[in-house]
Short mmCIF file of C-alpha atoms and ligand atoms in Angstrom, two decimals:
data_model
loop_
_atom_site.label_atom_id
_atom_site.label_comp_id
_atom_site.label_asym_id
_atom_site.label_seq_id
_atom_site.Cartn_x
_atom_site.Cartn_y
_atom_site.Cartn_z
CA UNK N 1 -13.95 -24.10 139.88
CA UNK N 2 -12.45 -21.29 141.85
CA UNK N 3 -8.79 -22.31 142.24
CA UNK N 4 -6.81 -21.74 139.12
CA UNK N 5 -5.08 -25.36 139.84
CA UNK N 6 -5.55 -28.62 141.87
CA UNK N 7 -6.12 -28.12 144.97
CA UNK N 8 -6.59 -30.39 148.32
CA UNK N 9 -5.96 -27.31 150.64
CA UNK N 10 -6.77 -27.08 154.41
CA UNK N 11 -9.33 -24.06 155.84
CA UNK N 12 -6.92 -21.76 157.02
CA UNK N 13 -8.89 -20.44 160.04
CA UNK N 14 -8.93 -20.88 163.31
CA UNK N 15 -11.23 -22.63 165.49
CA UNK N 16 -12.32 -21.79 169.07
CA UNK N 17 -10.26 -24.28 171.29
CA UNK N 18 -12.33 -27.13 172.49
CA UNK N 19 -14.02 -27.85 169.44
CA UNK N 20 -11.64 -29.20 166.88
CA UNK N 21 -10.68 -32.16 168.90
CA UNK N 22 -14.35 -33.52 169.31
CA UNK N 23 -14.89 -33.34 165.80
CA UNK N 24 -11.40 -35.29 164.88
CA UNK N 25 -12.59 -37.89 167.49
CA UNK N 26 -16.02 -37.97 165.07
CA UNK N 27 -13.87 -39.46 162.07
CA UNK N 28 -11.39 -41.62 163.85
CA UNK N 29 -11.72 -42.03 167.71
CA UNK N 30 -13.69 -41.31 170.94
CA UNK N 31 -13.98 -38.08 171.97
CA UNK N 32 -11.22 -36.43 173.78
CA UNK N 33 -11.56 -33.19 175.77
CA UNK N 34 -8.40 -31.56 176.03
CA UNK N 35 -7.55 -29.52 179.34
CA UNK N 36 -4.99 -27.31 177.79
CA UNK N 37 -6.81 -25.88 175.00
CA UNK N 38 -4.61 -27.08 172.05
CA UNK N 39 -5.44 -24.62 168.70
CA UNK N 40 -5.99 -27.40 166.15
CA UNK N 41 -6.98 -27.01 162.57
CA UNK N 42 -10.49 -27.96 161.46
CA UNK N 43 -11.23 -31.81 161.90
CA UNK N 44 -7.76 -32.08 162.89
CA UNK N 45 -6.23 -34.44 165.56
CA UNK N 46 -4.80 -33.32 168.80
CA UNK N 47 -0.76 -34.34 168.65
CA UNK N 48 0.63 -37.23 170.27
CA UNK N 49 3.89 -35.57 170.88
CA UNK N 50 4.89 -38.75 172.27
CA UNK N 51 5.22 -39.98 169.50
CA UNK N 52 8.50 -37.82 168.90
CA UNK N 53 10.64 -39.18 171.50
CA UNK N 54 11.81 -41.99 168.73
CA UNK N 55 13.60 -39.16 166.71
CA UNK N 56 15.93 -38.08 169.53
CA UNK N 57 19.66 -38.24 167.92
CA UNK N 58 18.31 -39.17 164.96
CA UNK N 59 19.08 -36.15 162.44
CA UNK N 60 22.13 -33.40 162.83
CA UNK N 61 21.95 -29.92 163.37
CA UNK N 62 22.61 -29.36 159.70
CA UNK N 63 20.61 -31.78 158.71
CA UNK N 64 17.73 -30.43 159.83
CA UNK N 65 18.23 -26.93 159.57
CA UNK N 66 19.07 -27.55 155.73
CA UNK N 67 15.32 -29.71 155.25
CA UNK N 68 14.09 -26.78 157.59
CA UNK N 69 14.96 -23.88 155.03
CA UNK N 70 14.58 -25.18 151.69
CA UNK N 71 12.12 -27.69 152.11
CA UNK N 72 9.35 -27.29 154.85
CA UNK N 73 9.97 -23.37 156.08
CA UNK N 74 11.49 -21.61 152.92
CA UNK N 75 10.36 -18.67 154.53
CA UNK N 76 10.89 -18.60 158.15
CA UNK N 77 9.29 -19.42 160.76
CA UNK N 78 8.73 -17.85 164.03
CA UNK N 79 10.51 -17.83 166.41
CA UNK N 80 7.57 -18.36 168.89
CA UNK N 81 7.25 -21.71 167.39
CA UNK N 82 10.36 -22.96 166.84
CA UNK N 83 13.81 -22.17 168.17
CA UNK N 84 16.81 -23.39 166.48
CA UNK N 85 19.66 -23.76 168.96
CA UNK N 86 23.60 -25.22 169.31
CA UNK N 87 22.29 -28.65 170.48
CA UNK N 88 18.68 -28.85 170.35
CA UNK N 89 15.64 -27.78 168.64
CA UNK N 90 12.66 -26.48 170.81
CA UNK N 91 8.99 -26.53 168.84
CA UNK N 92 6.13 -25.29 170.28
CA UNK N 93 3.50 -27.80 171.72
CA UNK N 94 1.04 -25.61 171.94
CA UNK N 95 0.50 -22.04 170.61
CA UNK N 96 -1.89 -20.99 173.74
CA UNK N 97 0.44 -21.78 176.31
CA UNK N 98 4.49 -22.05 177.04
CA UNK N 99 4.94 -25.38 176.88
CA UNK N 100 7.65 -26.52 174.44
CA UNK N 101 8.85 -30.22 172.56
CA UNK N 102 12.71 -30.56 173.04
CA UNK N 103 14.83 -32.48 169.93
CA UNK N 104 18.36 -33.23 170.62
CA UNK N 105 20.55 -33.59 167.49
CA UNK N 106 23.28 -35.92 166.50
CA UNK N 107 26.68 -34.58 167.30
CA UNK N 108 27.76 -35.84 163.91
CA UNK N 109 26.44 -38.55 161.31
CA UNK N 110 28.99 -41.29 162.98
CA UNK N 111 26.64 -40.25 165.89
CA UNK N 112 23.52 -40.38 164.36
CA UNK N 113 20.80 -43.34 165.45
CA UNK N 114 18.79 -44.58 162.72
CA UNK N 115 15.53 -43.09 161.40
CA UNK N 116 12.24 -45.12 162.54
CA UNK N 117 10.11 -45.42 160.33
CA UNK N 118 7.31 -47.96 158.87
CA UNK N 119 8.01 -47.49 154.57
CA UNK N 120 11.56 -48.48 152.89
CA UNK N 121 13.40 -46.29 151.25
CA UNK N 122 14.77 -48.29 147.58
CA UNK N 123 18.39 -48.68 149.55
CA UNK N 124 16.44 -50.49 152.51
CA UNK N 125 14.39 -52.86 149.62
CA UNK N 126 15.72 -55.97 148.91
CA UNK N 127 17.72 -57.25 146.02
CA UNK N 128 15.18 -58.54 143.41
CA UNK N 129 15.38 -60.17 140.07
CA UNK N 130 15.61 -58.80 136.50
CA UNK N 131 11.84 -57.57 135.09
CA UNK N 132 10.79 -57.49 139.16
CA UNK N 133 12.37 -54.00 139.56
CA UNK N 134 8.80 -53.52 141.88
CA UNK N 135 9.03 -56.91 143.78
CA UNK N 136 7.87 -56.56 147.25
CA UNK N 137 6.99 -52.84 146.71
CA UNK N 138 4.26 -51.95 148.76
CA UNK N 139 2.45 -49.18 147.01
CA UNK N 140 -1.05 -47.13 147.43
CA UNK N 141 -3.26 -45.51 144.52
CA UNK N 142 -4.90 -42.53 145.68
CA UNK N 143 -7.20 -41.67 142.92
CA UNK N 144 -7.75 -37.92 143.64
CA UNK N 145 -11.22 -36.93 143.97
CA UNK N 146 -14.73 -38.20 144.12
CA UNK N 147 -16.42 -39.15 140.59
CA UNK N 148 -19.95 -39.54 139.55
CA UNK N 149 -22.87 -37.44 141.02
CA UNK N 150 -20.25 -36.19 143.21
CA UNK N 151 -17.69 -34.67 141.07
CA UNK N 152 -20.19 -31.58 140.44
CA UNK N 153 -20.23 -30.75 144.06
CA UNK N 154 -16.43 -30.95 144.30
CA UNK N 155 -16.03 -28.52 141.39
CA UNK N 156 -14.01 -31.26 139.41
CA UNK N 157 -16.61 -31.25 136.53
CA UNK N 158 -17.54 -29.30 133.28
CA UNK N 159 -19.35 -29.93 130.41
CA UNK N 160 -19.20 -28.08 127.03
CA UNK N 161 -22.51 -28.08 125.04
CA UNK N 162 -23.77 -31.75 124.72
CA UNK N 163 -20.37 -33.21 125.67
CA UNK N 164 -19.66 -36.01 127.77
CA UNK N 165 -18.66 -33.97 131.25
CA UNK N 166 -15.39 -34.10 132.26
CA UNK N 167 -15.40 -35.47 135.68
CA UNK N 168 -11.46 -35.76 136.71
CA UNK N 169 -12.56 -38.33 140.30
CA UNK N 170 -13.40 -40.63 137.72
CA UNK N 171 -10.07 -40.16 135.03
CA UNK N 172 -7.88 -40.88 138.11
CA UNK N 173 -10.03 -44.05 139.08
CA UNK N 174 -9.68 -45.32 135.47
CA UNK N 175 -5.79 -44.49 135.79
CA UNK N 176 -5.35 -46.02 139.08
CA UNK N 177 -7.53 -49.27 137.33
CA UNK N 178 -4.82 -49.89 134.29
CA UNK N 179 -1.84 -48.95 136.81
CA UNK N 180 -2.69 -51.56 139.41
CA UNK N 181 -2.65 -55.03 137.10
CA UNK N 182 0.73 -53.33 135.21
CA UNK N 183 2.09 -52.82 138.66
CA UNK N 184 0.92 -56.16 140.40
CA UNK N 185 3.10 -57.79 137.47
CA UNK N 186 5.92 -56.42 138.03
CA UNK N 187 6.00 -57.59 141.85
CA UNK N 188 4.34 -54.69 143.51
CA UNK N 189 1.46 -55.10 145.98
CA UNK N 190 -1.15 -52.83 145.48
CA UNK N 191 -4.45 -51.08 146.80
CA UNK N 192 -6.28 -48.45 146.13
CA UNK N 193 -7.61 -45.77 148.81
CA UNK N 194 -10.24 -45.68 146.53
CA UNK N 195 -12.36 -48.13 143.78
CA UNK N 196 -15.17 -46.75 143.26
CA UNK N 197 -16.51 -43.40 142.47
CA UNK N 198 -18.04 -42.81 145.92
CA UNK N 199 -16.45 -41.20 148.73
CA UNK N 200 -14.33 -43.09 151.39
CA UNK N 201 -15.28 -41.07 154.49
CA UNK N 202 -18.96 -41.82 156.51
CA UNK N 203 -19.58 -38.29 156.92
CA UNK N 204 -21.75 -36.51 154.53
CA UNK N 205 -21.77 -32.77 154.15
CA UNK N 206 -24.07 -31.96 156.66
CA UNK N 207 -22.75 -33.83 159.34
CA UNK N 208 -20.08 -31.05 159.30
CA UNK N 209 -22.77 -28.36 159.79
CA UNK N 210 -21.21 -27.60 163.53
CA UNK N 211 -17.84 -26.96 162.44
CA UNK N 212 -19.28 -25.35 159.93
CA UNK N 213 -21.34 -22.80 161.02
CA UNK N 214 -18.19 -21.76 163.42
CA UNK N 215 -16.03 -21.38 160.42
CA UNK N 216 -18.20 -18.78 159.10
CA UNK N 217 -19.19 -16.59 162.07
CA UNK N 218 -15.36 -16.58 162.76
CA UNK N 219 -14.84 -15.27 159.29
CA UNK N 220 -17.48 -12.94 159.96
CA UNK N 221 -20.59 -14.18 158.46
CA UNK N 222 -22.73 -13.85 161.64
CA UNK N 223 -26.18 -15.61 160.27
CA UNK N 224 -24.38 -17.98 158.08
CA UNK N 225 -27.68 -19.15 155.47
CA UNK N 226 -28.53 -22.52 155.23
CA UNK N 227 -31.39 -22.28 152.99
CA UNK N 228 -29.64 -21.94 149.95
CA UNK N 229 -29.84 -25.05 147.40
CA UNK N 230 -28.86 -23.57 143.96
CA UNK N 231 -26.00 -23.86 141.69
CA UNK N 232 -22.42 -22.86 143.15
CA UNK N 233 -22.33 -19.23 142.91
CA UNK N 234 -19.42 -16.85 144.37
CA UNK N 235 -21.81 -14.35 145.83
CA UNK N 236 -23.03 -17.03 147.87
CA UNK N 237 -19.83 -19.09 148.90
CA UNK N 238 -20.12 -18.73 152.58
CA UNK N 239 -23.55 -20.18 152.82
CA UNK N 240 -23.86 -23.02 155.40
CA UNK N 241 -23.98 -25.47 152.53
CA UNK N 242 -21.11 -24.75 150.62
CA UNK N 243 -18.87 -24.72 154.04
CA UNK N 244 -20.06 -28.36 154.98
CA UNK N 245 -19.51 -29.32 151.46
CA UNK N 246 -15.96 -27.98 151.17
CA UNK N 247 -14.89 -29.43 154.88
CA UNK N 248 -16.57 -32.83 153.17
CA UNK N 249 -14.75 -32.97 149.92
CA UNK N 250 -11.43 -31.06 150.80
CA UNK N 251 -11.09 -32.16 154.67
CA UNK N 252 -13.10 -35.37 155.83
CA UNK N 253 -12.66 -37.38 152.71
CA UNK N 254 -8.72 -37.10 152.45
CA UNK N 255 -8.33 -37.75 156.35
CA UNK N 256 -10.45 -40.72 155.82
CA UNK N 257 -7.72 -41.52 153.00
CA UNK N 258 -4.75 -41.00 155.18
CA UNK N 259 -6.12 -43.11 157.90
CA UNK N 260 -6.83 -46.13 155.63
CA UNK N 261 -3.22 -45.81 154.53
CA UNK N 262 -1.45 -44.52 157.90
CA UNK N 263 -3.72 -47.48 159.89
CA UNK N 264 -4.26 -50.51 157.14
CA UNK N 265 -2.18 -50.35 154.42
CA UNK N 266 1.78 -49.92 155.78
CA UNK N 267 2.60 -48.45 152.27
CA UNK N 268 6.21 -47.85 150.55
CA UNK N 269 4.68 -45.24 148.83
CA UNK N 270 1.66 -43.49 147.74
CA UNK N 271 0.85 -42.28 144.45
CA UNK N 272 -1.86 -39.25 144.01
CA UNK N 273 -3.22 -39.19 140.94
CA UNK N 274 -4.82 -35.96 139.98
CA UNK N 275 -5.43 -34.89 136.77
CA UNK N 276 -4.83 -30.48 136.60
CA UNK N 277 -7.24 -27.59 134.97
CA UNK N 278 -7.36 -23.86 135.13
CA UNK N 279 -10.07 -21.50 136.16
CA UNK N 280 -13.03 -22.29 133.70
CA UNK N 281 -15.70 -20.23 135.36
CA UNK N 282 -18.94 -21.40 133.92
CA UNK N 283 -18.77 -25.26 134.37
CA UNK N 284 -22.13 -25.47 131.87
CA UNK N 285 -19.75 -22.98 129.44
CA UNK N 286 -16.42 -23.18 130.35
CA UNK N 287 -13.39 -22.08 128.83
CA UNK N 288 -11.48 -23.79 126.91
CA UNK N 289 -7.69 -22.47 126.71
CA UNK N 290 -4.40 -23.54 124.66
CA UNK N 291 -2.29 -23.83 127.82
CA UNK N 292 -1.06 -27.62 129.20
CA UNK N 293 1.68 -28.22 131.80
CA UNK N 294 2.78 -30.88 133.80
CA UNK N 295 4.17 -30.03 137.48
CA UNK N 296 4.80 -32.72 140.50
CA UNK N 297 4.40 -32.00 144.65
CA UNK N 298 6.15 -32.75 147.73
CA UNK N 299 5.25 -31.96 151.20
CA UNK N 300 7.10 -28.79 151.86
CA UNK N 301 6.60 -24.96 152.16
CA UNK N 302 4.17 -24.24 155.05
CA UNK N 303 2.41 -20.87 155.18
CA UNK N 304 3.17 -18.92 158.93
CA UNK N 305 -0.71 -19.18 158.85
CA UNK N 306 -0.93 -23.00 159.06
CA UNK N 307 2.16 -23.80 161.67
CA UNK N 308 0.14 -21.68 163.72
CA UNK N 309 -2.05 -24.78 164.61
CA UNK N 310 -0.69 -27.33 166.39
CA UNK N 311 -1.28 -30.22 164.89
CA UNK N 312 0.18 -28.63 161.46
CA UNK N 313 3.24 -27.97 162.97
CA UNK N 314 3.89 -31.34 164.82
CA UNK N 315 2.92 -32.60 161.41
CA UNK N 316 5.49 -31.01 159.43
CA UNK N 317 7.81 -32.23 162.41
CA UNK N 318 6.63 -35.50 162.33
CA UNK N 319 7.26 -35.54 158.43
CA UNK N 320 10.82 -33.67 158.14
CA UNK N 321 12.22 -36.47 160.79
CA UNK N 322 11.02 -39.05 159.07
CA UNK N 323 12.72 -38.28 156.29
CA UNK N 324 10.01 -38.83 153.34
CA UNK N 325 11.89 -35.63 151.47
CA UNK N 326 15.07 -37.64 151.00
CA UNK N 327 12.59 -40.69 148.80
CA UNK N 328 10.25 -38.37 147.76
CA UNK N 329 12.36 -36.10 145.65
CA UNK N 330 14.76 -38.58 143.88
CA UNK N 331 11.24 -40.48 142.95
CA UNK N 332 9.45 -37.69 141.86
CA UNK N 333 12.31 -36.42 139.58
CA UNK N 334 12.22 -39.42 138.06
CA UNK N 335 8.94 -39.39 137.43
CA UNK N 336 8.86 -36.17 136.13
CA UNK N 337 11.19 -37.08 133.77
CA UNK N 338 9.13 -40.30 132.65
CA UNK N 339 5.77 -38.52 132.38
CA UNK N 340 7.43 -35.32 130.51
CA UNK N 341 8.68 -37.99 128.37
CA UNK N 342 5.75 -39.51 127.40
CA UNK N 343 3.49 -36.43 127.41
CA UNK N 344 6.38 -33.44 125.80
CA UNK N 345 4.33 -31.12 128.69
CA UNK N 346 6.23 -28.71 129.95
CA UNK N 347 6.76 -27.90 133.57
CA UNK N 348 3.94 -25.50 135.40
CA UNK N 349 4.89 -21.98 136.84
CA UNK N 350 3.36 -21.44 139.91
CA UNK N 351 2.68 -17.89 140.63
CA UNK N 352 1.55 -18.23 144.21
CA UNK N 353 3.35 -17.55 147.07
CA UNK N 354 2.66 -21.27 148.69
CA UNK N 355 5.04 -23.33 146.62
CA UNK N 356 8.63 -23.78 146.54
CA UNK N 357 10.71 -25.62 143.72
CA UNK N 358 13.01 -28.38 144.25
CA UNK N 359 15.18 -30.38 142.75
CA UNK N 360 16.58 -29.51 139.36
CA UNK N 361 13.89 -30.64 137.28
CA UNK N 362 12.02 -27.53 136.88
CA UNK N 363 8.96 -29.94 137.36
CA UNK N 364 9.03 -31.09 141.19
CA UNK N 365 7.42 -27.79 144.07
CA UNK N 366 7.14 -28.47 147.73
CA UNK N 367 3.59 -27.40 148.91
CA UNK N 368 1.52 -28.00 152.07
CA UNK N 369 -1.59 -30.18 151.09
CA UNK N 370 -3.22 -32.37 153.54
CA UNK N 371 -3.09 -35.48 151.10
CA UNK N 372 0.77 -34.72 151.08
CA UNK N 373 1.23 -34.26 155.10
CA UNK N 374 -1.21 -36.65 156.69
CA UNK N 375 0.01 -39.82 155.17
CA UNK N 376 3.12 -41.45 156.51
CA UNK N 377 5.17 -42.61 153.27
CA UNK N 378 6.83 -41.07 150.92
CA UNK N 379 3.51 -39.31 148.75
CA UNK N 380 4.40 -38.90 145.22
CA UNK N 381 1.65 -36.65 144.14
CA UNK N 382 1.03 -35.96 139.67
CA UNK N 383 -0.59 -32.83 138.36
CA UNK N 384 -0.31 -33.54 134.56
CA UNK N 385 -2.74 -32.24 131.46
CA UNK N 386 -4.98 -29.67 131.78
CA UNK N 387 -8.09 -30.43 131.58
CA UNK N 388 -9.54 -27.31 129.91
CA UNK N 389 -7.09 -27.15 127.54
CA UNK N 390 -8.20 -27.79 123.78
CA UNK N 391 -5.81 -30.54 123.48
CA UNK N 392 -6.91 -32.29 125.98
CA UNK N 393 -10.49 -31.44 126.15
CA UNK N 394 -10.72 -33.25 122.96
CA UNK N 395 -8.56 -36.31 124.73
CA UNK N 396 -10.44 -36.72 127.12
CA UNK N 397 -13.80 -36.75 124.66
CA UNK N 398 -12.15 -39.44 122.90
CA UNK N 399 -12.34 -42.42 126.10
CA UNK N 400 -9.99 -44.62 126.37
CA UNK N 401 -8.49 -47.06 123.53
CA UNK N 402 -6.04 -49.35 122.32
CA UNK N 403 -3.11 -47.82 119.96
CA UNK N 404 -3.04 -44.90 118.62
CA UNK N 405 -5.81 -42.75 117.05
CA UNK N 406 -6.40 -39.30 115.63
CA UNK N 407 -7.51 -37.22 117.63
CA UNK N 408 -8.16 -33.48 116.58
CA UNK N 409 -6.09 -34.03 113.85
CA UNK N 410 -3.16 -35.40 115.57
CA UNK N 411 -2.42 -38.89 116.16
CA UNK N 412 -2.50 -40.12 119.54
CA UNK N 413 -2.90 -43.08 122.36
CA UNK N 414 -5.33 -42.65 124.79
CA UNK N 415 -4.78 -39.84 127.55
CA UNK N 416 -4.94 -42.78 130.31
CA UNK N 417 -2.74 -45.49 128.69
CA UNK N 418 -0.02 -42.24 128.23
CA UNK N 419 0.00 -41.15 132.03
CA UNK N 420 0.00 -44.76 133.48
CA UNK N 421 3.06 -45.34 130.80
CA UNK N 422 4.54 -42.27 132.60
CA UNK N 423 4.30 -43.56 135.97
CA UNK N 424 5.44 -46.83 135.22
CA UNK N 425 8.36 -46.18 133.25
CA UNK N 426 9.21 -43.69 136.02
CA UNK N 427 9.26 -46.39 138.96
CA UNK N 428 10.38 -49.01 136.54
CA UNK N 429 13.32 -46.71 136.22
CA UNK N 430 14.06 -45.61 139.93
CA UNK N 431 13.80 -49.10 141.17
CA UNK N 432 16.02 -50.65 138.91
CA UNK N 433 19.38 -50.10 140.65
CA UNK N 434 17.89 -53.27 143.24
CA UNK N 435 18.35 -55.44 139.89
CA UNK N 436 21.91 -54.96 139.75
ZN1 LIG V 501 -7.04 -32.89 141.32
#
């Protein structure tokens, strides 16, 4: 595993012009060819910007210059992207040529038109019964990952000695398969991006081999291999291989994810269930360490790097005027509160540059993923355990079981019953003020 955490992060480098959109039209839609050249990320879509007009007069000046620096640009942005003025906002439609999006604000809130949007926030839910705090809910599991054979490829697997291997694509399945019933009964309706341990998008790694091999030579590899078929090994990252695999597993699969809840679903909210770890070099003899955290994301905190592509920028747009921040922080405190409750983890210190924290928790950071900015609902996205800890190596060894049972010399419930406990007592809890 080469990150030290979690991560769902997008290929930061750029793409020569005409190529991302055919590629985005592969996963989704027919091909378009687009005359001015837009600079969009890798598989990405070309912007509707369209789509906008909705959100004129529908957030203040302070408004969203206050989401703008604490939540989505902590750290600036450029000017040749995005100009803050008295009345309006302009953004940059696209970074190869001077054309620009115009925003007007509200004068004042009394001024303000309402926010479209498709999810309800819990004010807009209605009233419901006593027990039924999640009646009517409409909520999505995204179990993070891919299990089985595949969880080797993602670099979501390890195995010490003769051990059963820790595959975390299929820990979140099983959590997303006790949540769903336990949900369902308290008058939620409920699918899962995923059920099975196979991936959700039709492309397979070397499909990608195109965008591929142009992702290398810009980053300088100019024969990129493709003969190589041994075990993951840094000195050979930017083989041919490993780039297909990585747009696969970290690209193609979660915009397949975001377009089966963005297009079929409708969802309230979406819950990412991820399961954390930290570097364990060796998967066949990895390291096993004594630290175990618990830390929660929001969309939030783009890199100068990524608003550089248009599509990432008329994301973050898209998601800041929608409003998702104002749901997704009250829930997520909540839940961090709920899940540090039931699993006395405490919060994770990021020590990269590409977070932000929010809220008052200690728990909750803002961070650009794609799972977090492609899907339009409030995301509510859990890092708990580490995986490589000693604690919960030995959890994890231990399957999942009724009760409680010593484990390691402490007693315990099963490592699955105690997250999906934390997640339900956390939207139990926020959704209880409709029962009153
Ligand atoms: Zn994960």
């Amino acid at each position: 595993m080469r990150g030290n955490y979690c991560e769902i992060q997008m290929v930061n480098l750029r793409l020569p012009q005409i190529l991302a959109p055919c590629l985005a039209a592969s996963l989704l839609a027919l091909p378009v060819l687009a005359a001015a050249a837009p600079n969009i990320s890798p598989l990405g879509n070309v912007p509707d910007w369209s789509s906008i007009e909705q959100y004129q007069g529908t957030i203040t000046r302070d408004e969203f210059k206050r989401l703008l620096e604490t939540v989505y640009c902590p750290r600036g942005i450029s000017g040749n992207l995005l100009q803050l003025e008295a009345e309006v906002v302009r953004i940059r439609i696209d970074r190869e040529q001077e054309s620009w999006f115009t925003l007007r604000f509200a004068k004042d809130e009394g001024a303000r038109k309402p926010v479209p949007r498709a999810w309800r926030p819990l004010e807009a839910l209605p009233r419901a019964p006593a027990g039924r705090e999640l009646e009517g809910l409409k909520i999505a599991i995204d179990p993070g990952h891919i299990g089985g054979s595949w969880a080797q490829m993602e670099e979501r697997w390890f195995q010490v000695g003769d051990s059963e291997p820790i595959k975390e694509g299929d820990m979140t399945l099983h959590v997303a398969k006790l949540l769903a019933p336990r949900l369902r009964k308290l008058g939620a309706t409920v699918s899962l991006v995923r059920d099975k341990p196979e991936p959700v998008t039709p492309k397979r790694p070397n499909d990608l081999s195109e965008v591929s091999r142009k992702i290398l030579l810009r980053a300088g590899n100019p024969k990129p291999r493709d003969d190589y078929d041994g075990p993951a090994d840094p000195q050979k990252d930017q083989t041919l291989r490993w780039q297909n695999e990585l747009l696969f597993y970290r690209n193609s699969e979660i915009r397949q994810r975001a377009a089966i809840v963005n297009d079929d679903l409708r969802r309230d909210v979406v819950l990412c269930l991820h399961f954390n770890a930290e570097g364990w070099d060796d998967p066949k003899n990895p390291k096993l360490i004594d630290r175990n955290h618990l830390h929660m994301l929001v969309n939030g905190s783009y890199l100068d790097a990524e608003l550089e592509f248009d599509d990432v920028r008329f994301e973050m747009l898209k998601r800041l005027l929608s409003r998702t921040y104002t749901e997704e922080l009250p829930l997520s405190e909540k839940l961090a509160e709920t899940m540090a409750r039931r699993t006395h983890l405490p919060p994770y210190e990021y020590t990269t540059p590409n977070v932000v924290k929010v809220g008052t928790t200690g728990y909750v950071y803002a961070r650009n993923l794609i799972a977090t900015r492609l899907y339009h609902a409030p995301v509510i996205y859990f890092e708990p355990y580490v995986m490589n800890s000693d604690e919960v190596f030995w959890r994890i060894q231990e399957g999942d079981y009724d009760g409680i049972r010593n484990v390691n010399g402490t007693d315990r419930p099963s490592i699955y019953r105690e997250y999906a406990d934390g997640v339900i007592d956390g939207l139990v809890e926020y959704y209880r003020a409709r029962c009153k």
